[in-house]
Each structure stands twice: as C-alpha cells, then as structure tokens.
Amino acid sequence: MTSTPAIAQHEVAQIRQTVAMLQPGSMASMRREEVLRLVAEVQRLQNDLTHLTSGLRTLLAKTA
C-alpha cells in the first residue's frame, strides 16, 4: 500500500522555485529566506519519511 505525502515532492520543489524568484528580503507574510528554509526542511523530512517507510516495509516483508 503506497500513500501520497500531503504535499508531493514536486509541489514542494515548485513552491521553492517560486519563492526563490522573489527578491531577497521580500516580504509576504514571511521573509523569502525563511520560506526557503522551511521548504528545504519539508523536503528533507519528506525524504527521511520515504526512506523510513521503505525500510519498515522491507523489515515487515522479511518477518512475514
């Protein structure tokens, strides 16, 4: 059973590219740099979760 992340990896990458096009120091409700940092953290966490899920599935398959 495969689950889709709440925000797909390509969507996170698209958000990051969009924000990166803003002028440094630009304000929306957050500074551009803070949004980029948060998006990078989401990407890292999604990657970690994908690897953990894969490892758990492998372990479960070995014990079944």
XYZ file of C-alpha atoms in Angstrom:
64
model
C 0.000 0.000 0.000
C 1.535 3.329 -1.089
C 0.425 6.597 0.452
C 0.801 10.007 -1.133
C 2.511 12.676 1.005
C 0.296 15.629 1.966
C 2.458 17.798 -0.287
C 4.033 15.896 -3.181
C 7.770 16.335 -3.591
C 7.338 18.026 -6.969
C 4.903 20.508 -5.394
C 7.431 21.380 -2.683
C 10.095 21.864 -5.348
C 7.710 24.085 -7.312
C 6.973 26.208 -4.223
C 10.691 26.523 -3.543
C 11.376 27.674 -7.116
C 8.543 30.201 -6.957
C 9.767 31.678 -3.673
C 13.377 31.665 -4.862
C 12.369 34.018 -7.705
C 11.378 36.712 -5.197
C 13.842 39.468 -4.449
C 15.987 38.759 -1.355
C 14.368 40.318 1.694
C 10.911 40.310 0.066
C 8.027 40.106 2.493
C 4.796 38.236 2.033
C 3.677 37.082 5.420
C 7.210 35.727 5.933
C 10.628 36.675 4.668
C 11.707 34.917 1.477
C 14.688 33.356 3.210
C 12.519 31.889 5.982
C 10.137 30.341 3.451
C 13.069 28.820 1.555
C 14.461 27.400 4.806
C 11.090 25.892 5.704
C 10.603 24.393 2.244
C 14.085 22.839 2.417
C 13.199 21.352 5.806
C 9.945 19.919 4.402
C 11.906 18.372 1.525
C 14.408 16.833 3.953
C 11.664 15.473 6.202
C 9.749 14.013 3.246
C 12.924 12.289 2.082
C 13.566 10.908 5.584
C 9.982 9.673 5.840
C 10.179 7.982 2.441
C 13.341 6.126 3.478
C 11.889 5.127 6.847
C 8.685 3.862 5.238
C 10.657 1.843 2.712
C 12.825 0.360 5.451
C 9.801 -0.570 7.544
C 8.131 -2.245 4.556
C 11.309 -4.225 3.869
C 11.548 -5.287 7.509
C 7.884 -6.259 7.589
C 8.265 -8.305 4.401
C 11.213 -10.194 5.936
C 9.259 -11.057 9.082
C 6.069 -12.107 7.262
